[in-house]
Amino acid sequence: MPPARTPASPGAPRAAADAPWPGAAAPGGTAPVLCGLGSWLPPRRVGNDELSRELDTSDEWIRSRTGIGHRHVADAATATSDLAVEAGRRALKSAGTERVDAVVLATTTPDRPCPATAPLVAAQLGLGTVPAFDVGAVCTGFLYALAAGSGLIALGTARRVLVIGADKYSGILDPRDRSTRVIFGDGAGAVVLRAGDPAEPGALGPPLLGSDGTGADLVAIRSGGSREPLREAADGAADPYFRMDGRTVFRRAVERMADTSLAAAERAGWAAGDIDRLVAHQANLRILHAVADRMRLPRDRCAVHLDQVGNTAAASIPLALAHAVAGGRLAAGHRTVLTAFGGGLTWGACALHWPELTPV
Ligand code: UT7
């Protein structure tokens, strides 16, 4: 396995041969460049022991099977848009701008089924009448939203896009279901993309995305959609809660995240060992390790944040990025791969040289 390369010094010019995306985008500033990062967690922190008092579970089981120690839980008055606005405001500050041309929000827990939550978030951020829409790809949502935001830049619709991942899973979990209650937490993270040059640090490689709808039942809320409207479900038969076949999802998550990450690295011209940081969706520590093992990547190159926040679904990657930068584990020049897997089934990966920025 080739040794990891030394990260470039912040702001150092790159040789053409080291350009992240040779030929990936036409010159003229249409490449999406990550230039701001913000995050927000609701203040209430719930430890494993607190859950063990309500459910038939234990700190030992949760830590050993998932790696999770705590998660943050929003209060009843807080909606996903509130989390998204907090993270979005911080990402704008991190990018040093008050204006963007579009807002893309990844979420599975919109404030309401209709309309989308992104326009409300844009309005609350004072962004005027910019285009704003939601993206639904469950735990892969942030990568799908990055792709959508990148497309807006590539097509010239926007020069700057706010991409947010926000979820309040505490509102869709069955309070009696120990298999999901212990895993998920609430939170939001956001980035700003701006139009730039494909050779700049922060320029995103093409997000590689996939889906397999034959696995639609593995992660699902059964009732409340057009297939089974709540009002038509037989008395007592409706199930409005989020359900997951964890064991099956585990296996597929490892395969898809590892293989797509390797493909994204290859598109960047990197071998697996060249990856300095793998920032994967924070579903389970055992999954992170298995992904690294399958990629033949040292496990310590994986960003780990789930011990403190659990699985925050669409918010997971930007929250893990902010945590890694704040802790000095992710620095300018690092060859970074983002990857996720979630309901749909959906998955994706994207590579970039980490830029110089200060998360807020
Ligand atoms: O974010 C989207 C993608 N999601 C994922 O990638 C999640 C992937 N899956 C996972 O992380 C794991 O499958 C879980 C953490 C969800 C479950 O871990 P597992 O090792 O796969 O456990 P299991 O579902 O196979 O269950 C093993 C046992 C069962 O008992 P029996 O049938 O062996 O008697 C469960 O009932 O553990 C039991 N169990 C629990 N025990 C104590 C399930 N949840 C709990 C719990 N506390 N919270």
Coordinates of C-alpha atoms and ligand atoms in Angstrom, one line a residue:
M1 CA 0.0 0.0 0.0
P2 CA 1.5 3.4 -1.0
P3 CA 2.2 5.7 2.0
A4 CA -0.1 8.6 2.6
R5 CA 1.2 11.7 1.0
T6 CA 2.1 14.7 3.1
P7 CA -0.7 17.2 3.0
A8 CA 0.0 20.3 1.0
S9 CA 0.7 23.4 3.0
P10 CA -2.4 25.7 3.2
G11 CA -2.8 27.8 0.2
A12 CA 0.2 26.3 -1.6
P13 CA -0.2 26.3 -5.4
R14 CA -0.7 22.9 -6.9
A15 CA 1.1 21.5 -9.8
A16 CA -1.1 20.8 -12.8
A17 CA -0.5 17.1 -12.5
D18 CA -1.8 17.2 -8.9
A19 CA -5.0 19.1 -9.9
P20 CA -7.9 17.3 -8.3
W21 CA -10.0 17.0 -11.4
P22 CA -8.0 17.2 -14.5
G23 CA -10.5 17.6 -17.3
A24 CA -13.5 17.3 -15.0
A25 CA -14.8 20.8 -15.6
A26 CA -14.3 23.4 -18.2
P27 CA -12.1 26.4 -17.2
G28 CA -14.0 29.5 -16.3
G29 CA -15.1 29.0 -12.7
T30 CA -17.9 26.4 -12.8
A31 CA -16.4 23.9 -10.5
P32 CA -18.1 23.7 -7.0
V33 CA -15.6 24.7 -4.3
L34 CA -16.3 24.1 -0.7
C35 CA -15.6 27.4 1.1
G36 CA -17.6 27.4 4.4
L37 CA -18.7 24.9 7.1
G38 CA -21.1 25.3 10.0
S39 CA -22.8 22.9 12.4
W40 CA -25.4 22.9 15.1
L41 CA -26.5 20.5 17.8
P42 CA -29.5 20.9 20.1
P43 CA -28.2 21.5 23.6
R44 CA -29.9 18.5 25.3
R45 CA -27.4 15.6 25.5
V46 CA -28.8 12.1 26.2
G47 CA -26.4 9.4 27.4
N48 CA -26.7 5.7 27.1
D49 CA -27.5 5.3 30.8
E50 CA -30.5 7.7 30.5
L51 CA -31.9 5.5 27.6
S52 CA -31.2 2.3 29.7
R53 CA -33.6 3.6 32.3
E54 CA -36.4 3.7 29.7
L55 CA -35.6 0.7 27.4
D56 CA -34.3 -2.8 27.8
T57 CA -30.8 -1.9 26.8
S58 CA -27.5 -1.0 28.4
D59 CA -24.5 1.3 28.0
E60 CA -22.4 -1.8 27.4
W61 CA -24.6 -3.1 24.6
I62 CA -24.8 0.3 22.9
R63 CA -21.1 1.1 23.1
S64 CA -19.9 -2.4 22.0
R65 CA -22.4 -2.8 19.2
T66 CA -22.4 0.8 17.8
G67 CA -19.6 2.9 19.4
I68 CA -22.2 5.5 20.5
G69 CA -22.0 7.1 23.9
H70 CA -24.3 10.1 23.6
R71 CA -26.7 11.8 21.2
H72 CA -28.3 15.2 21.2
V73 CA -32.1 15.4 21.2
A74 CA -34.1 18.5 20.2
D75 CA -37.0 19.6 22.3
A76 CA -40.6 19.4 21.1
A77 CA -40.7 23.0 20.0
T78 CA -37.7 22.7 17.7
A79 CA -38.3 21.6 14.1
T80 CA -35.8 20.5 11.5
S81 CA -35.9 24.0 10.0
D82 CA -34.7 25.5 13.3
L83 CA -31.7 23.2 13.3
A84 CA -31.0 23.9 9.6
V85 CA -31.2 27.7 10.1
E86 CA -28.6 27.5 12.9
A87 CA -26.2 25.4 10.9
G88 CA -26.8 27.5 7.7
R89 CA -26.1 30.7 9.5
R90 CA -22.9 29.4 10.8
A91 CA -21.8 28.1 7.4
L92 CA -22.4 31.5 5.8
K93 CA -20.3 33.1 8.5
S94 CA -17.6 30.5 8.0
A95 CA -17.6 31.4 4.2
G96 CA -17.6 35.1 5.0
T97 CA -20.8 35.8 3.1
E98 CA -24.4 36.8 3.8
R99 CA -25.6 35.9 0.3
V100 CA -26.0 32.7 -1.7
D101 CA -28.0 32.1 -4.9
A102 CA -29.7 28.9 -3.8
V103 CA -30.4 26.6 -0.8
V104 CA -30.5 22.8 -1.0
L105 CA -31.6 21.0 2.2
A106 CA -31.2 17.3 2.7
T107 CA -33.6 15.9 5.2
T108 CA -35.9 12.9 5.9
T109 CA -37.7 14.9 8.6
P110 CA -39.1 18.0 6.9
D111 CA -41.1 20.4 9.1
R112 CA -44.3 19.2 7.2
P113 CA -44.9 16.8 4.4
C114 CA -45.8 19.8 2.2
P115 CA -44.3 22.3 1.3
A116 CA -40.5 21.6 1.3
T117 CA -38.6 23.0 4.3
A118 CA -35.8 24.7 2.3
P119 CA -37.8 27.8 1.3
L120 CA -38.6 28.5 4.9
V121 CA -35.0 28.1 5.9
A122 CA -33.9 30.5 3.1
A123 CA -36.5 33.0 4.3
Q124 CA -35.4 32.7 7.9
L125 CA -31.8 33.2 6.9
G126 CA -32.8 36.4 5.1
L127 CA -31.8 35.1 1.7
G128 CA -34.7 36.6 -0.1
T129 CA -36.3 34.7 -3.0
V130 CA -33.5 32.4 -4.0
P131 CA -34.4 28.9 -5.3
A132 CA -34.7 26.5 -2.4
F133 CA -35.6 22.8 -2.4
D134 CA -35.4 19.7 -0.3
V135 CA -33.5 16.5 -1.3
G136 CA -34.6 13.1 0.1
A137 CA -32.0 10.4 0.2
V138 CA -32.2 9.5 3.9
C139 CA -28.7 9.2 5.3
T140 CA -27.1 9.8 1.9
G141 CA -29.0 13.0 1.6
F142 CA -26.1 15.3 2.1
L143 CA -24.1 13.8 -0.7
Y144 CA -27.1 14.0 -3.0
A145 CA -27.6 17.6 -2.0
L146 CA -23.9 18.4 -2.7
A147 CA -24.5 16.9 -6.2
A148 CA -27.6 19.0 -6.7
G149 CA -25.8 22.2 -5.5
S150 CA -22.8 21.4 -7.7
G151 CA -25.1 21.0 -10.7
L152 CA -26.6 24.5 -10.0
I153 CA -23.1 25.9 -10.1
A154 CA -22.0 24.0 -13.2
L155 CA -25.2 25.1 -15.1
G156 CA -24.7 28.7 -14.2
T157 CA -27.9 28.9 -12.1
A158 CA -25.9 29.8 -9.0
R159 CA -22.5 31.1 -8.2
R160 CA -22.9 30.2 -4.5
V161 CA -25.1 27.5 -2.9
L162 CA -25.9 26.8 0.7
V163 CA -26.1 23.0 1.2
I164 CA -27.6 21.8 4.5
G165 CA -28.1 18.4 6.0
A166 CA -30.6 18.5 8.9
D167 CA -32.6 15.9 10.7
K168 CA -34.7 15.5 13.8
Y169 CA -35.1 11.8 14.0
S170 CA -36.3 11.9 17.6
G171 CA -39.7 12.9 16.0
I172 CA -40.0 9.8 13.9
L173 CA -38.6 7.1 16.2
D174 CA -40.9 4.7 18.0
P175 CA -40.2 5.5 21.7
R176 CA -40.4 1.7 22.5
D177 CA -38.0 0.6 19.7
R178 CA -34.7 0.0 21.4
S179 CA -33.0 -0.9 18.1
T180 CA -33.5 2.6 16.6
R181 CA -33.8 4.8 19.7
V182 CA -30.3 4.1 20.8
I183 CA -28.7 4.9 17.4
F184 CA -30.2 8.2 16.1
G185 CA -29.7 11.8 17.3
D186 CA -30.7 15.2 16.1
G187 CA -28.5 17.9 14.5
A188 CA -27.6 19.9 11.4
G189 CA -24.5 20.7 9.4
A190 CA -24.0 22.9 6.3
V191 CA -21.5 23.9 3.7
V192 CA -21.2 26.8 1.2
L193 CA -20.2 25.9 -2.3
R194 CA -18.9 28.6 -4.6
A195 CA -18.1 28.6 -8.3
G196 CA -14.3 28.2 -8.7
D197 CA -11.6 26.4 -10.4
P198 CA -11.3 22.6 -10.5
A199 CA -7.7 22.8 -9.5
E200 CA -8.4 24.7 -6.2
P201 CA -8.3 23.1 -2.8
G202 CA -12.0 22.5 -1.9
A203 CA -13.0 21.7 -5.5
L204 CA -15.4 18.7 -5.3
G205 CA -14.8 15.7 -7.5
P206 CA -17.9 14.4 -9.2
P207 CA -20.1 12.8 -6.6
L208 CA -20.6 9.2 -7.4
L209 CA -24.1 8.2 -6.4
G210 CA -26.2 5.1 -6.5
S211 CA -29.5 3.6 -5.5
D212 CA -31.3 0.2 -5.3
G213 CA -35.0 0.5 -4.8
T214 CA -35.4 -3.3 -4.4
G215 CA -34.2 -2.6 -0.8
A216 CA -36.9 0.1 -0.2
D217 CA -38.4 -1.8 2.7
L218 CA -35.1 -2.2 4.6
V219 CA -35.2 1.4 5.9
A220 CA -38.7 2.9 5.9
I221 CA -41.6 4.7 7.4
R222 CA -44.5 2.5 6.2
S223 CA -47.5 4.6 6.8
G224 CA -48.3 8.2 6.0
G225 CA -47.4 8.4 2.3
S226 CA -49.5 7.8 -0.8
R227 CA -49.0 4.0 -0.6
E228 CA -50.6 3.8 2.8
P229 CA -52.2 7.1 3.9
L230 CA -52.6 7.3 7.6
R231 CA -56.3 7.9 7.3
E232 CA -56.9 4.7 5.3
A233 CA -54.8 2.4 7.5
A234 CA -56.9 0.0 9.3
D235 CA -57.5 0.9 13.0
G236 CA -54.3 0.2 14.9
A237 CA -52.5 -1.1 11.9
A238 CA -50.8 2.1 10.8
D239 CA -47.1 2.4 11.5
P240 CA -45.9 6.0 11.3
Y241 CA -42.5 5.2 12.8
F242 CA -39.1 4.9 11.2
R243 CA -38.0 1.2 11.0
M244 CA -34.7 -0.4 9.9
D245 CA -33.5 -3.9 9.3
G246 CA -30.2 -3.1 10.8
R247 CA -28.4 -6.4 10.2
T248 CA -29.0 -6.4 6.4
V249 CA -28.3 -2.7 6.1
F250 CA -25.0 -3.1 7.9
R251 CA -23.6 -5.5 5.3
R252 CA -24.8 -3.5 2.3
A253 CA -23.5 -0.2 3.9
V254 CA -20.0 -1.6 4.2
E255 CA -19.8 -2.9 0.7
R256 CA -21.3 0.2 -1.0
M257 CA -19.4 2.8 1.0
A258 CA -16.1 1.1 0.6
D259 CA -16.5 0.4 -3.1
T260 CA -17.9 3.8 -4.0
S261 CA -15.1 5.5 -1.9
L262 CA -12.5 3.6 -3.8
A263 CA -14.1 4.7 -7.1
A264 CA -14.2 8.3 -6.0
A265 CA -10.6 8.2 -5.0
E266 CA -9.7 6.6 -8.4
R267 CA -11.5 9.4 -10.2
A268 CA -9.2 11.8 -8.3
G269 CA -6.2 9.8 -9.3
W270 CA -5.6 8.5 -5.8
A271 CA -4.8 4.9 -4.7
A272 CA -6.6 3.8 -1.5
G273 CA -3.6 4.5 0.6
D274 CA -3.4 8.1 -0.6
I275 CA -6.6 8.9 1.2
D276 CA -5.7 11.0 4.3
R277 CA -9.2 11.2 5.7
L278 CA -12.3 9.1 5.1
V279 CA -15.3 11.0 6.4
A280 CA -18.1 8.4 6.3
H281 CA -21.7 8.6 7.4
Q282 CA -21.6 8.0 11.1
A283 CA -23.9 5.0 11.4
N284 CA -21.9 2.6 13.5
L285 CA -18.2 2.4 14.6
R286 CA -18.1 -1.3 13.5
I287 CA -19.3 -0.1 10.0
L288 CA -16.6 2.5 9.8
H289 CA -13.9 0.0 10.7
A290 CA -15.3 -2.6 8.3
V291 CA -15.3 0.0 5.5
A292 CA -11.7 0.9 6.2
D293 CA -10.7 -2.7 6.3
R294 CA -12.4 -3.5 3.0
M295 CA -10.6 -0.5 1.5
R296 CA -7.3 -1.6 3.1
L297 CA -7.1 1.8 4.7
P298 CA -5.7 2.2 8.2
R299 CA -8.7 2.6 10.6
D300 CA -7.3 5.8 12.1
R301 CA -7.9 7.6 8.9
C302 CA -11.6 7.5 9.5
A303 CA -13.3 10.5 11.1
V304 CA -15.2 9.4 14.2
H305 CA -17.9 11.6 15.7
L306 CA -20.7 9.1 16.4
D307 CA -19.5 8.5 20.0
Q308 CA -20.8 12.0 20.8
V309 CA -23.8 12.4 18.5
G310 CA -24.9 9.0 17.3
N311 CA -26.3 8.7 13.8
T312 CA -27.6 12.1 12.7
A313 CA -28.7 11.0 9.2
A314 CA -28.4 13.8 6.7
A315 CA -26.5 15.9 9.1
S316 CA -23.9 13.2 9.8
I317 CA -21.2 14.1 7.3
P318 CA -21.0 17.9 7.8
L319 CA -21.2 17.4 11.5
A320 CA -18.3 14.9 11.3
L321 CA -16.3 17.4 9.1
A322 CA -16.8 20.2 11.6
H323 CA -15.8 18.0 14.5
A324 CA -12.7 16.7 12.6
V325 CA -11.5 20.2 11.7
A326 CA -12.1 21.5 15.2
G327 CA -10.2 18.6 16.7
G328 CA -7.2 19.1 14.3
R329 CA -7.9 15.7 12.6
L330 CA -8.8 17.2 9.2
A331 CA -6.5 19.9 7.8
A332 CA -6.0 21.9 4.6
G333 CA -4.5 19.7 1.9
H334 CA -5.8 16.4 3.2
R335 CA -6.9 14.1 0.5
T336 CA -10.5 13.6 1.7
V337 CA -13.2 11.2 0.7
L338 CA -16.8 11.7 1.9
T339 CA -19.1 8.7 1.7
A340 CA -22.6 7.7 2.9
F341 CA -25.2 4.9 2.7
G342 CA -28.8 5.1 3.7
G343 CA -32.5 4.3 3.0
G344 CA -33.7 4.0 -0.6
L345 CA -31.3 2.2 -0.6
T346 CA -28.9 5.0 -1.6
W347 CA -25.2 5.6 -1.4
G348 CA -22.5 7.9 -2.6
A349 CA -18.9 9.2 -2.3
C350 CA -17.1 12.3 -3.3
A351 CA -13.4 13.3 -3.1
L352 CA -11.7 16.7 -2.5
H353 CA -8.5 18.2 -1.2
W354 CA -9.6 19.7 2.1
P355 CA -9.5 23.5 1.9
E356 CA -8.3 26.1 4.4
L357 CA -11.4 27.2 6.3
T358 CA -12.6 27.8 9.9
P359 CA -15.8 26.0 10.8
V360 CA -18.3 27.9 12.9
Ligands
UT7_1 O1 -28.1 5.3 8.8 C1 -28.6 4.5 7.7 C2 -27.8 3.3 7.6 N1 -27.9 2.6 8.8 C3 -27.0 1.7 9.2 O2 -26.0 1.6 8.5 C4 -27.2 0.9 10.4 C5 -26.7 -0.5 10.2 N2 -26.9 -1.4 11.3 C6 -26.4 -1.3 12.5 O3 -25.7 -0.4 12.9 C7 -26.6 -2.5 13.4 O4 -27.2 -3.6 12.7 C8 -27.4 -2.2 14.7 C9 -26.7 -1.3 15.6 C10 -28.7 -1.5 14.2 C11 -27.8 -3.5 15.4 O5 -26.6 -4.2 15.7 P1 -26.5 -5.7 15.4 O6 -25.2 -6.2 15.9 O7 -26.7 -5.9 13.9 O8 -27.7 -6.3 16.2 P2 -28.9 -7.2 15.7 O9 -29.9 -6.3 15.0 O10 -28.4 -8.4 14.9 O11 -29.5 -7.7 17.1 C12 -28.7 -8.5 17.9 C13 -29.5 -8.7 19.2 C14 -31.0 -9.0 19.1 O12 -31.4 -9.9 20.0 P3 -31.5 -11.5 19.7 O13 -32.5 -11.6 18.6 O14 -30.1 -11.9 19.3 O15 -31.9 -12.0 21.0 C15 -31.6 -7.7 19.3 O16 -33.0 -7.8 19.8 O17 -29.4 -7.4 20.0 C16 -30.8 -7.1 20.3 N3 -30.8 -5.6 20.4 C17 -30.5 -4.9 21.5 N4 -30.1 -5.3 22.7 C18 -29.9 -4.4 23.7 C19 -31.2 -4.7 19.4 N5 -31.1 -3.5 19.9 C20 -30.7 -3.6 21.2 C21 -30.4 -2.6 22.2 N6 -30.0 -3.1 23.4 N7 -30.5 -1.3 22.0

